Amino acid sequence: MKSLKELDQIREKALEMTRVRQGQGLVKIVVGLGTCGIAAGARDVMAAILDELSKRGLTSVTVSQTGCVGLCDQEPLVDVIKAGEPRVTYGRVTPEVARKIIAQHVINHQVLGEWVIATKEA
Amino acid sequence: MEFYRSHVLVCAGTNCSLKGNRAVREALVQEVARRKLDREVKVVETGCFGLCEQGPTIVIYPEGVLYCQTTVADIPEIVETHLLKGRLVQRLLYKEPVATKPVQTAPELDYFKRQVRVVLRNCGLINPEVVEEYLAQGGYQALGKALTTMSPDEVIATIKNAKLRGRGGAGFPTGLKWEFARKAAGSRKYIVGNADEGEPGTFKDRLILEGDPHSVLEGMAIAGYAVGADYGYIYIRGEYTLSIKRLKLAIEQARKLGLLGRDIFGSGFDFDVEIRTGAGAYVCGEETALFESLEGGRGEPRVKPPYPTDAGLFGQPTSINNVETLANVAPIISRGADWFRSLGTERTPGTKVFTLTGDIVNEGLIEVPMGITLREVIYDIGGGTKDGKTFKMAQTGGTSGGCLPQELLDVPMDYDNLAAAGSALGSGALLIMDDTHCIVDVAKCFARFFEHESCGKCVPCREGTMRLYQLVDKITRGEADEGTIPLITALAEMMYKSPLCPLGQTAPLPIMSTLKYFRDEYDAHINEKRCPTGTCKAIAARVQVAD
């Protein structure tokens, strides 16, 4: 260790790795991982979301899962909840759409209208 | 960098491992893999979380949900219900003894609400075997700050200003110790981390070293810089296998990152640490006996003066500090003396780590501000006595501390107040007993312990601890007379003053405190030949023969 700066760089990286333990972030993504969701490919959607967040270093986003909400026909379902914004539910999400959700909705605040099946005021 | 949506923290401290946490952890890893969640969920081993009574504990982030007393059989349900479906496993949540609703997360527990975690800041939160997790919490920032922006004298001034006192039991001002060692003349100086935690009922240093070994190494390196020492030893009990393993790993990691070794932070300061293990003698926790043992000699105390800061290890100026003291150093350097003084009391700022054992609902490891009352610790945090039995006494400071009765429950816990009450803060062991225990029998156990552990070097201790045991034993057998207690008192007076080291000097203290506060029970044994709790079988047998 040659300087405090070097230490800070290692710390930054390490902090990202453990941020999930700081509690819920400002953006929360919920994936439907009931039997219906999994059968419709929610597993791959989840993997794509984690991969995309990881690539972009968006570790402050909380990713969570839920069971069947009764809309089996629309699975895989992905909810994006941002502080102070309506909850947006996307239906029939594919891994590719999931990556778009991260890029456009989570980062650029543009809801992907054609995939939305419901919105709910916060 | 791997990103996981959930981190599952499993306690891997010694106490939980006695309750089968390894099997739980392995089952968890397997089940997570079986459910193909291993790319989404990370299982992390941590140090002791403090809630030992409820172990093995599991905390799931980001929600921070705490599950208690988990078994291998619970794992499939936790994985399926919580990790897969995102619902709570209600039946494994913690239930307060009096509360109606189960508690979801640790900070909501009464057990944690009153706690202030400085020393235990990372315990149960980080994986102690991954240095990056310590760095993420701001680890080694204090060392960097000290080496690059402060002079050794400024470091000492900060510690003095913070009024940090040694947490091993004696309560000597740490800054002053460092200053003495700095000013002493010597060809080489040493830092010794005292991890020879021998006081019965104390396991805080073990769990600190298991849960956050780097915090102690960082404290030692800062101490080395302040004192002008380039080498440190950690003298640790040989039985502490997990602590030793994690310490070794931590030392290797720190060396690899250049946080130990040569020219740390480009400051020109060199420091390295070596582990030495003890062989289990209680007296080796005494600093000069520890040096003897560390040098390869017989673990017996030296005559003081000279004090360790003048002539300690290998005859050189040495600062020997307790593990908990060392773990306090980095936060003080990072956050300043004023912050530290804002915690605890005027004369003894900061926090204290206590280990709760005995007839108490929540046995475990806690950290509270100095000056909190015994009552608050036992009832608000510890949950009171077990099985609704009546509180009898609390022994503070381990076996060498005094026993306090109900009437003294409101004594503030710090060095001065406990000493005034005829006890000691000591190592932070807190033994709670209910009224089913016979106080004379308990005193006999204390006396037996000291007789066994006396190293035999000086006569007052060697003979005194033996006679003390014989006298108390006589009382439990119904063989004592009116001369016994005056004899014990006279013996105690001699022993407070004469022995070489605190082992003999404090040996009478627990016995005298029971005499002071529970005299009626002694009188029943001596005058009526009766043990009120029915514990002392010998006295009952004797009475039967007499009948």
XYZ file of C-alpha atoms in Angstrom:
669
model
C 0.000 0.000 0.000
C 1.660 3.172 -1.155
C -0.960 5.832 -0.578
C -4.388 6.587 0.821
C -5.589 7.039 -2.748
C -4.708 3.469 -3.560
C -6.610 2.329 -0.478
C -9.624 4.409 -1.486
C -9.707 2.797 -4.913
C -9.785 -0.679 -3.425
C -12.397 0.467 -0.952
C -14.706 1.858 -3.647
C -14.719 -1.472 -5.418
C -15.210 -3.419 -2.209
C -18.062 -1.163 -1.172
C -19.972 -1.889 -4.371
C -19.603 -5.566 -3.664
C -21.263 -5.336 -0.258
C -23.754 -2.541 -0.894
C -26.656 -4.953 -0.805
C -26.113 -5.141 2.982
C -26.797 -1.419 3.378
C -30.484 -2.103 2.880
C -32.982 -1.229 0.169
C -31.841 1.064 -2.605
C -33.748 3.911 -4.248
C -34.635 1.696 -7.186
C -36.164 -1.675 -6.638
C -36.774 -4.312 -9.296
C -39.072 -7.189 -8.506
C -39.175 -10.292 -10.683
C -42.053 -12.767 -10.520
C -40.420 -16.047 -9.640
C -43.460 -18.218 -9.021
C -43.784 -21.533 -10.843
C -45.577 -19.747 -13.671
C -42.879 -17.084 -13.922
C -40.087 -19.613 -13.918
C -41.867 -21.722 -16.553
C -42.192 -18.608 -18.722
C -38.458 -17.888 -18.420
C -38.198 -15.585 -15.392
C -34.966 -17.246 -14.397
C -33.229 -16.025 -17.537
C -34.798 -12.616 -17.039
C -33.396 -12.455 -13.508
C -29.979 -13.524 -14.742
C -30.061 -10.865 -17.439
C -31.026 -8.173 -14.927
C -28.237 -9.093 -12.519
C -25.744 -9.294 -15.349
C -26.765 -5.921 -16.756
C -26.635 -4.245 -13.332
C -23.288 -5.836 -12.688
C -21.867 -4.670 -16.022
C -23.066 -1.152 -15.416
C -21.963 -1.127 -11.811
C -25.480 -0.282 -10.630
C -25.112 -2.012 -7.305
C -27.375 0.387 -5.463
C -30.394 -1.149 -7.204
C -32.247 -3.639 -5.044
C -33.359 -6.761 -6.857
C -36.024 -8.836 -5.260
C -38.391 -11.611 -6.198
C -42.004 -12.420 -5.621
C -44.382 -15.333 -6.116
C -47.338 -15.620 -8.433
C -49.549 -12.540 -8.417
C -52.290 -14.210 -10.442
C -51.332 -12.869 -13.842
C -49.741 -16.094 -15.025
C -50.555 -15.365 -18.617
C -48.386 -12.231 -18.514
C -45.323 -13.808 -16.907
C -42.454 -13.171 -16.650
C -43.493 -10.049 -14.763
C -40.995 -7.371 -13.814
C -41.847 -4.441 -11.555
C -39.737 -1.316 -11.407
C -40.251 0.802 -8.325
C -38.466 4.138 -8.138
C -38.760 6.427 -5.162
C -41.466 9.029 -5.824
C -42.579 7.497 -9.131
C -45.479 5.168 -9.959
C -44.769 1.457 -9.804
C -44.476 0.129 -13.333
C -45.263 -3.496 -14.148
C -43.893 -5.007 -17.336
C -45.340 -8.229 -18.767
C -43.952 -11.051 -20.926
C -40.478 -9.795 -20.368
C -37.627 -11.474 -22.209
C -33.966 -11.204 -21.237
C -33.476 -8.666 -24.020
C -36.387 -6.547 -22.801
C -35.043 -6.824 -19.268
C -31.730 -5.335 -20.396
C -33.637 -2.526 -22.143
C -35.572 -1.853 -18.951
C -32.311 -1.303 -17.122
C -30.877 0.944 -19.820
C -33.975 2.983 -20.594
C -36.167 2.941 -17.507
C -33.779 2.531 -14.605
C -31.032 4.744 -15.992
C -32.744 7.147 -18.401
C -36.166 7.394 -16.754
C -37.999 6.400 -19.961
C -40.722 3.854 -19.415
C -40.905 1.192 -22.165
C -44.563 1.841 -23.015
C -45.189 -1.159 -25.284
C -44.265 -3.674 -22.541
C -46.135 -2.028 -19.669
C -49.215 -3.865 -18.460
C -49.982 -1.779 -15.383
C -48.887 1.261 -13.430
C -49.754 2.039 -9.876
C -49.315 5.351 -8.063
C -46.793 5.158 -5.243
C -17.086 -7.713 -9.737
C -19.916 -10.042 -8.885
C -23.297 -8.560 -8.108
C -25.834 -10.561 -6.172
C -29.395 -9.581 -5.441
C -29.197 -11.041 -1.978
C -26.521 -11.716 0.603
C -27.244 -14.390 3.188
C -25.049 -13.920 6.256
C -24.490 -16.967 8.403
C -22.777 -16.619 11.759
C -19.559 -18.627 11.802
C -18.474 -17.669 15.300
C -17.442 -20.264 17.831
C -20.678 -20.157 19.800
C -22.852 -20.758 16.775
C -20.517 -23.450 15.516
C -21.171 -25.352 18.736
C -24.820 -25.298 17.755
C -24.193 -26.766 14.331
C -23.864 -23.704 12.138
C -21.439 -25.444 9.819
C -24.037 -27.992 8.784
C -26.564 -25.187 8.387
C -24.155 -23.223 6.221
C -23.322 -26.192 4.035
C -26.985 -27.079 3.634
C -27.672 -23.482 2.654
C -24.961 -23.420 0.011
C -26.199 -26.726 -1.398
C -29.838 -25.729 -1.415
C -29.085 -22.380 -3.051
C -27.156 -24.237 -5.741
C -29.864 -26.874 -6.127
C -32.424 -24.137 -6.705
C -29.994 -22.587 -9.182
C -29.881 -19.396 -7.150
C -26.110 -19.423 -6.744
C -25.674 -16.720 -9.352
C -28.257 -14.522 -7.583
C -27.673 -15.235 -3.930
C -24.369 -15.121 -2.088
C -23.825 -17.003 1.153
C -21.392 -15.124 3.404
C -19.759 -16.385 6.577
C -19.457 -13.764 9.276
C -18.125 -13.522 12.788
C -20.243 -13.551 15.899
C -23.383 -11.520 15.663
C -23.834 -11.447 19.414
C -27.136 -13.216 19.713
C -25.519 -16.476 20.756
C -28.535 -17.756 22.658
C -30.535 -17.677 19.428
C -27.895 -19.252 17.212
C -27.261 -20.326 14.607
C -28.493 -17.027 13.232
C -28.972 -16.097 9.583
C -29.461 -12.560 8.271
C -30.762 -12.042 4.753
C -30.058 -8.775 2.926
C -31.188 -6.417 1.420
C -34.186 -6.832 3.719
C -32.002 -7.497 6.755
C -34.331 -10.220 7.977
C -33.057 -12.205 10.942
C -33.792 -15.904 11.372
C -32.988 -17.580 14.685
C -32.185 -21.068 15.905
C -31.999 -22.386 12.396
C -31.425 -26.047 11.655
C -30.523 -27.972 8.538
C -34.166 -28.971 8.254
C -35.207 -25.304 8.009
C -32.970 -24.544 5.042
C -35.187 -25.758 2.175
C -38.033 -23.642 3.541
C -35.863 -20.540 3.933
C -34.555 -20.889 0.396
C -37.924 -21.603 -1.156
C -40.067 -19.190 0.835
C -37.698 -16.294 1.360
C -35.157 -16.413 -1.422
C -37.392 -17.768 -4.136
C -40.852 -16.478 -3.326
C -39.854 -13.408 -1.368
C -41.979 -14.180 1.672
C -40.987 -14.354 5.311
C -40.554 -17.600 7.170
C -42.599 -16.394 10.124
C -41.842 -19.247 12.450
C -38.087 -18.582 12.425
C -38.329 -14.894 13.269
C -37.190 -13.768 16.697
C -39.917 -13.417 19.287
C -39.368 -11.020 22.168
C -40.262 -12.631 25.478
C -43.115 -10.184 26.051
C -43.865 -8.864 22.576
C -46.853 -9.981 20.597
C -45.403 -9.716 17.116
C -42.320 -11.469 15.815
C -39.446 -9.179 14.915
C -38.159 -9.099 11.348
C -34.783 -7.426 11.473
C -32.012 -7.345 14.037
C -32.052 -3.590 14.774
C -35.679 -3.885 15.940
C -34.724 -6.315 18.692
C -34.586 -4.994 22.259
C -31.317 -6.883 22.427
C -29.766 -4.573 19.822
C -31.688 -1.329 20.423
C -29.604 -0.332 23.429
C -26.306 -1.361 21.924
C -23.678 0.980 20.490
C -21.265 -0.879 18.285
C -17.773 0.538 17.988
C -15.574 -2.475 18.643
C -18.130 -4.868 17.190
C -18.853 -2.516 14.277
C -18.159 -5.197 11.702
C -18.884 -8.352 13.640
C -21.697 -10.234 12.005
C -21.737 -7.807 9.104
C -18.603 -8.698 7.154
C -16.896 -11.877 6.138
C -13.783 -11.792 8.338
C -11.856 -13.913 5.858
C -12.231 -11.407 3.014
C -10.095 -8.322 3.559
C -12.040 -6.341 0.950
C -15.108 -6.519 3.162
C -13.146 -4.865 5.961
C -11.837 -2.263 3.505
C -15.393 -1.573 2.338
C -16.309 -0.595 5.900
C -13.478 1.918 5.973
C -10.829 -0.499 7.134
C -7.194 0.689 7.289
C -8.305 4.263 6.592
C -7.283 5.198 10.119
C -3.852 3.668 9.652
C -3.489 5.579 6.392
C -4.594 8.795 8.072
C -2.205 8.328 10.983
C 0.789 7.483 8.817
C 0.297 10.161 6.196
C -1.175 13.085 8.118
C -0.274 12.700 11.806
C 2.926 12.586 13.811
C 3.329 9.820 16.412
C 2.867 12.447 19.116
C -0.394 13.563 17.541
C -1.621 9.977 17.507
C -0.781 9.641 21.199
C -2.422 12.994 21.966
C -5.598 11.866 20.208
C -5.780 8.616 22.161
C -5.051 10.468 25.411
C -7.661 13.044 24.568
C -10.201 10.316 23.917
C -9.478 9.007 27.421
C -9.351 5.468 26.144
C -8.648 3.090 29.005
C -7.398 -0.465 28.727
C -10.234 -2.898 28.203
C -8.411 -5.930 29.556
C -9.493 -5.187 33.088
C -7.063 -2.824 34.751
C -8.330 0.272 32.942
C -4.958 1.956 32.536
C -5.057 4.982 30.186
C -3.904 3.700 26.799
C -2.486 7.000 25.557
C -0.350 7.305 28.652
C 0.977 3.781 28.185
C 1.946 4.566 24.611
C 3.621 7.776 25.694
C 5.695 5.977 28.338
C 6.770 3.390 25.790
C 7.578 6.075 23.237
C 9.728 8.049 25.654
C 11.511 5.008 27.094
C 15.012 4.271 25.874
C 15.515 0.971 24.068
C 17.196 -0.458 21.006
C 13.922 -1.921 19.763
C 10.322 -1.496 20.902
C 7.401 -3.867 20.739
C 3.628 -3.908 20.627
C 1.964 -6.920 22.169
C -1.688 -7.712 21.603
C -2.952 -9.548 24.655
C -5.409 -12.158 23.439
C -4.779 -14.567 26.286
C -8.334 -14.207 27.419
C -8.353 -16.462 30.447
C -11.023 -14.971 32.668
C -13.802 -17.536 33.045
C -16.966 -16.379 31.324
C -15.124 -13.993 29.021
C -15.135 -14.665 25.307
C -15.199 -11.187 23.813
C -11.636 -11.111 22.478
C -12.169 -14.463 20.854
C -15.264 -13.255 19.059
C -13.682 -9.924 18.096
C -10.747 -11.776 16.548
C -13.061 -14.228 14.826
C -15.410 -11.565 13.573
C -13.056 -8.743 12.664
C -9.354 -9.669 12.914
C -8.187 -6.754 10.768
C -9.541 -4.217 13.254
C -7.053 -5.529 15.813
C -4.169 -5.597 13.334
C -4.937 -2.025 12.311
C -4.963 -0.940 15.953
C -1.627 -2.636 16.512
C -0.024 -0.985 13.516
C -1.224 2.433 14.695
C 0.113 1.648 18.175
C 3.425 0.640 16.615
C 3.649 3.935 14.769
C 2.806 5.912 17.911
C 5.249 4.067 20.137
C 8.029 3.689 17.595
C 7.809 -0.085 17.420
C 8.325 -1.988 14.199
C 7.193 -5.359 15.436
C 4.184 -6.756 17.210
C 3.172 -10.045 18.730
C -0.309 -11.328 19.359
C -0.253 -13.699 22.287
C -3.368 -15.794 21.972
C -4.818 -18.794 23.730
C -3.969 -21.997 21.925
C -7.560 -23.211 22.207
C -8.813 -20.318 20.094
C -8.341 -22.254 16.877
C -10.790 -20.268 14.784
C -9.397 -16.929 15.976
C -5.874 -18.107 15.190
C -6.868 -19.310 11.750
C -8.565 -16.027 10.870
C -5.771 -13.941 12.354
C -3.181 -15.818 10.315
C -5.214 -15.272 7.189
C -5.683 -11.586 8.040
C -1.943 -11.097 8.576
C -1.197 -12.702 5.211
C -3.800 -10.525 3.476
C -2.493 -7.372 5.126
C 1.065 -8.241 4.104
C -0.030 -8.876 0.543
C -1.736 -5.487 0.372
C 1.270 -3.790 1.939
C -0.705 -2.840 5.032
C 1.863 -4.717 7.069
C 5.488 -4.868 6.063
C 7.923 -2.233 4.858
C 7.257 1.412 4.108
C 3.518 1.304 4.741
C 1.613 4.058 2.853
C 4.977 5.320 1.617
C 5.608 6.764 5.066
C 8.821 4.911 5.782
C 7.138 3.138 8.686
C 7.679 -0.621 8.915
C 5.499 -2.912 10.959
C 4.813 -6.615 11.068
C 2.918 -8.929 13.365
C 3.493 -12.471 14.520
C 1.170 -14.819 16.413
C 2.306 -16.731 19.488
C -0.025 -19.197 21.145
C -0.349 -19.810 24.852
C -0.748 -23.134 26.545
C -3.708 -22.337 28.727
C -2.367 -20.913 31.979
C -4.596 -18.228 33.475
C -1.607 -16.332 34.851
C -0.214 -15.784 31.344
C -2.858 -13.139 30.804
C -0.856 -11.082 33.299
C 1.450 -8.953 31.201
C 4.845 -9.892 32.626
C 3.990 -13.605 32.849
C 2.855 -13.288 29.250
C 6.258 -11.877 28.262
C 7.999 -14.749 30.046
C 5.863 -17.264 28.179
C 6.286 -15.423 24.880
C 10.065 -15.486 25.314
C 9.901 -19.237 25.781
C 10.199 -19.236 29.548
C 7.938 -20.411 32.305
C 4.772 -18.332 32.586
C 5.411 -16.563 35.855
C 5.039 -12.858 36.611
C 8.029 -10.587 37.073
C 8.589 -8.132 39.868
C 7.360 -4.656 38.939
C 8.881 -2.145 38.479
C 10.369 -2.075 35.912
C 7.080 -1.752 34.076
C 6.577 -3.160 30.562
C 6.803 0.296 29.013
C 10.406 0.491 30.282
C 11.511 -3.118 30.140
C 8.917 -5.508 28.748
C 9.293 -8.115 26.072
C 12.953 -9.154 25.614
C 13.762 -6.435 28.125
C 12.724 -3.719 25.681
C 10.070 -0.989 26.018
C 6.750 -2.637 25.220
C 3.173 -1.506 24.988
C 0.894 -4.403 25.783
C -2.762 -3.801 24.995
C -5.889 -5.897 25.153
C -7.632 -6.954 21.943
C -10.700 -4.822 22.652
C -8.528 -1.781 23.395
C -6.734 -2.232 20.077
C -10.032 -2.586 18.214
C -11.051 0.826 19.604
C -8.020 2.601 18.156
C -8.933 2.881 14.471
C -12.392 4.393 15.085
C -10.868 6.984 17.436
C -8.241 7.988 14.883
C -10.848 8.138 12.104
C -13.614 9.924 13.974
C -11.666 11.892 16.545
C -11.361 12.069 20.310
C -14.432 14.284 20.707
C -16.658 11.709 19.071
C -15.316 8.992 21.370
C -15.788 11.137 24.445
C -19.405 11.697 23.452
C -19.984 8.015 24.238
C -20.003 6.599 27.733
C -19.203 8.580 30.844
C -17.012 11.547 31.678
C -14.271 9.507 33.367
C -14.590 6.470 31.156
C -15.706 7.351 27.639
C -16.527 4.861 24.959
C -18.228 1.518 25.005
C -17.647 -1.829 26.641
C -18.116 -5.271 25.248
C -19.748 -7.656 27.688
C -20.309 -11.364 27.540
C -23.584 -12.395 29.128
C -23.693 -15.855 30.649
C -25.490 -17.825 33.332
C -29.160 -17.742 34.238
C -30.075 -15.068 31.714
C -32.479 -15.283 28.795
C -30.219 -13.851 26.089
C -26.762 -15.237 26.603
C -24.383 -13.623 24.176
C -22.059 -10.812 23.217
C -23.096 -7.174 23.551
C -21.510 -3.743 23.310
C -22.992 -0.868 25.304
C -21.946 2.642 26.308
C -19.931 2.820 29.526
C -22.071 3.845 32.473
C -25.151 1.857 31.523
C -26.600 0.295 34.657
C -26.372 -3.360 35.508
C -30.170 -3.470 35.571
C -30.442 -2.185 32.007
C -27.938 -4.755 30.787
C -29.597 -7.653 32.550
C -33.240 -6.777 31.953
C -33.480 -4.516 28.886
C -30.845 -6.302 26.836
C -30.403 -9.667 28.472
C -34.122 -10.255 28.855
C -33.936 -10.969 32.600
C -33.430 -14.227 34.414
C -34.214 -17.541 32.809
C -37.425 -19.472 33.467
C -38.871 -16.651 35.558
C -36.633 -17.477 38.519
C -35.623 -14.821 41.058
C -32.425 -12.875 40.462
C -29.800 -13.480 43.113
C -26.551 -11.913 42.024
C -24.455 -10.749 39.122
C -20.729 -11.211 39.039
C -19.035 -8.515 36.996
C -15.533 -8.736 35.601
C -15.197 -12.493 35.536
C -14.115 -14.785 38.327
C -11.783 -12.151 39.759
C -14.671 -9.673 40.024
C -17.199 -9.186 42.774
C -20.752 -10.451 43.166
C -23.439 -7.802 43.328
C -26.897 -8.337 44.829
C -30.322 -7.051 43.762
C -29.890 -3.786 45.722
C -26.910 -2.777 43.578
C -28.500 -3.365 40.199
C -28.553 0.351 39.505
C -24.792 0.747 39.712
C -23.399 2.345 36.545
C -21.033 -0.008 34.764
C -17.609 1.606 34.574
C -14.248 1.125 36.259
C -14.760 3.545 39.136
C -18.362 2.839 40.075
C -17.922 -0.919 40.046
C -14.719 -0.668 42.076
C -16.566 1.488 44.612
C -19.244 -1.203 44.843
C -16.582 -3.768 45.730
C -16.440 -5.307 42.297
C -14.648 -4.667 39.022
C -15.423 -3.975 35.399
C -12.602 -6.343 34.562
C -12.747 -8.185 31.315
C -16.457 -7.611 30.753
C -17.695 -11.028 31.781
C -21.124 -10.872 33.317
C -22.346 -13.960 35.129
C -25.957 -13.934 36.268
C -27.208 -16.349 38.904
C -30.711 -17.010 40.187
C -31.627 -17.897 43.756
C -31.226 -21.637 43.330
C -27.463 -21.244 43.780
C -25.773 -21.359 47.163
C -23.470 -18.379 47.523
C -20.956 -20.255 49.675
C -20.763 -23.039 47.140
C -20.203 -20.455 44.421
C -17.454 -18.833 46.511
C -15.864 -22.246 46.895
C -15.744 -22.636 43.123
C -14.003 -19.260 42.816
C -11.491 -20.214 45.516
C -10.834 -23.551 43.843
C -10.181 -21.805 40.541
C -7.542 -19.482 41.991
C -5.901 -22.239 43.963
C -5.619 -24.230 40.755
C -4.352 -21.322 38.645
C -1.864 -19.798 41.098
C 1.536 -20.128 39.451
C 3.252 -20.684 42.780
C 6.011 -18.154 42.341
C 5.151 -15.983 45.352
C 4.157 -17.291 48.758
C 1.194 -15.000 49.539
C -0.641 -16.256 46.465
C 0.487 -19.876 46.513
C -0.347 -20.354 50.177
C -3.117 -17.782 50.345
C -5.265 -19.201 47.545
C -4.911 -22.694 49.033
C -5.884 -21.614 52.548
C -8.731 -19.523 51.185
C -10.110 -22.559 49.422
C -9.726 -24.761 52.507
C -11.535 -22.250 54.712
C -14.476 -21.793 52.355
C -14.639 -25.536 51.824
C -14.876 -25.981 55.575
C -17.912 -23.714 55.659
C -19.678 -25.745 52.964
C -19.022 -28.904 54.991
C -20.422 -27.452 58.174
C -17.023 -27.651 59.845
C -16.503 -23.935 60.309
C -16.780 -22.038 63.571
C -17.008 -18.406 64.624
C -13.285 -17.965 63.945
C -13.488 -18.894 60.264
C -14.779 -15.657 58.809
C -12.354 -13.413 60.729
C -9.572 -15.679 59.477
C -10.768 -15.361 55.871
C -10.977 -11.591 56.297
C -7.445 -11.353 57.678
C -6.123 -13.583 54.922
C -7.874 -11.422 52.324
C -6.365 -8.236 53.767
C -2.911 -9.757 53.411
C -3.606 -10.982 49.898
C -4.892 -7.649 48.626
C -1.428 -6.242 49.338
C 1.244 -8.892 49.119
C 1.215 -11.061 45.981
C 3.343 -10.256 42.956
C 0.563 -9.953 40.450
C -3.181 -9.337 40.175
C -3.970 -13.054 40.225
C -3.279 -13.272 43.945
C -4.282 -9.680 44.625
C -7.798 -10.148 43.292
C -8.356 -13.768 44.352
C -10.064 -12.802 47.635
C -12.252 -10.130 46.001
C -15.104 -12.352 44.784
C -15.204 -14.160 48.114
C -15.161 -10.968 50.152
C -17.967 -9.515 48.033
C -20.161 -12.544 48.745
C -19.367 -12.149 52.437
C -20.304 -8.505 52.268
C -23.624 -8.937 50.508
C -24.747 -12.439 51.475
C -23.528 -12.732 55.045
C -26.754 -14.372 56.229
C -26.088 -17.381 54.024
C -22.626 -17.803 55.499
C -24.140 -17.512 58.981
C -26.682 -20.221 58.173
C -23.850 -22.550 57.155
C -21.675 -21.735 60.150
C -24.140 -21.232 63.008
C -27.082 -23.397 61.979
C -25.125 -25.962 59.954
C -27.674 -25.500 57.211
C -27.395 -24.762 53.484
C -30.484 -22.632 52.619
C -30.591 -23.784 48.997
C -29.726 -27.383 49.738
C -26.696 -27.245 47.458
C -24.016 -28.197 49.976
C -24.522 -31.940 50.292
C -21.671 -32.411 52.760
C -23.347 -30.215 55.353
C -26.617 -32.149 55.020
C -24.810 -35.475 55.375
C -23.010 -34.239 58.464
C -26.240 -33.106 60.102
C -27.801 -36.505 59.386
C -24.896 -38.310 61.044
C -25.185 -36.009 64.051
C -28.917 -36.778 64.303
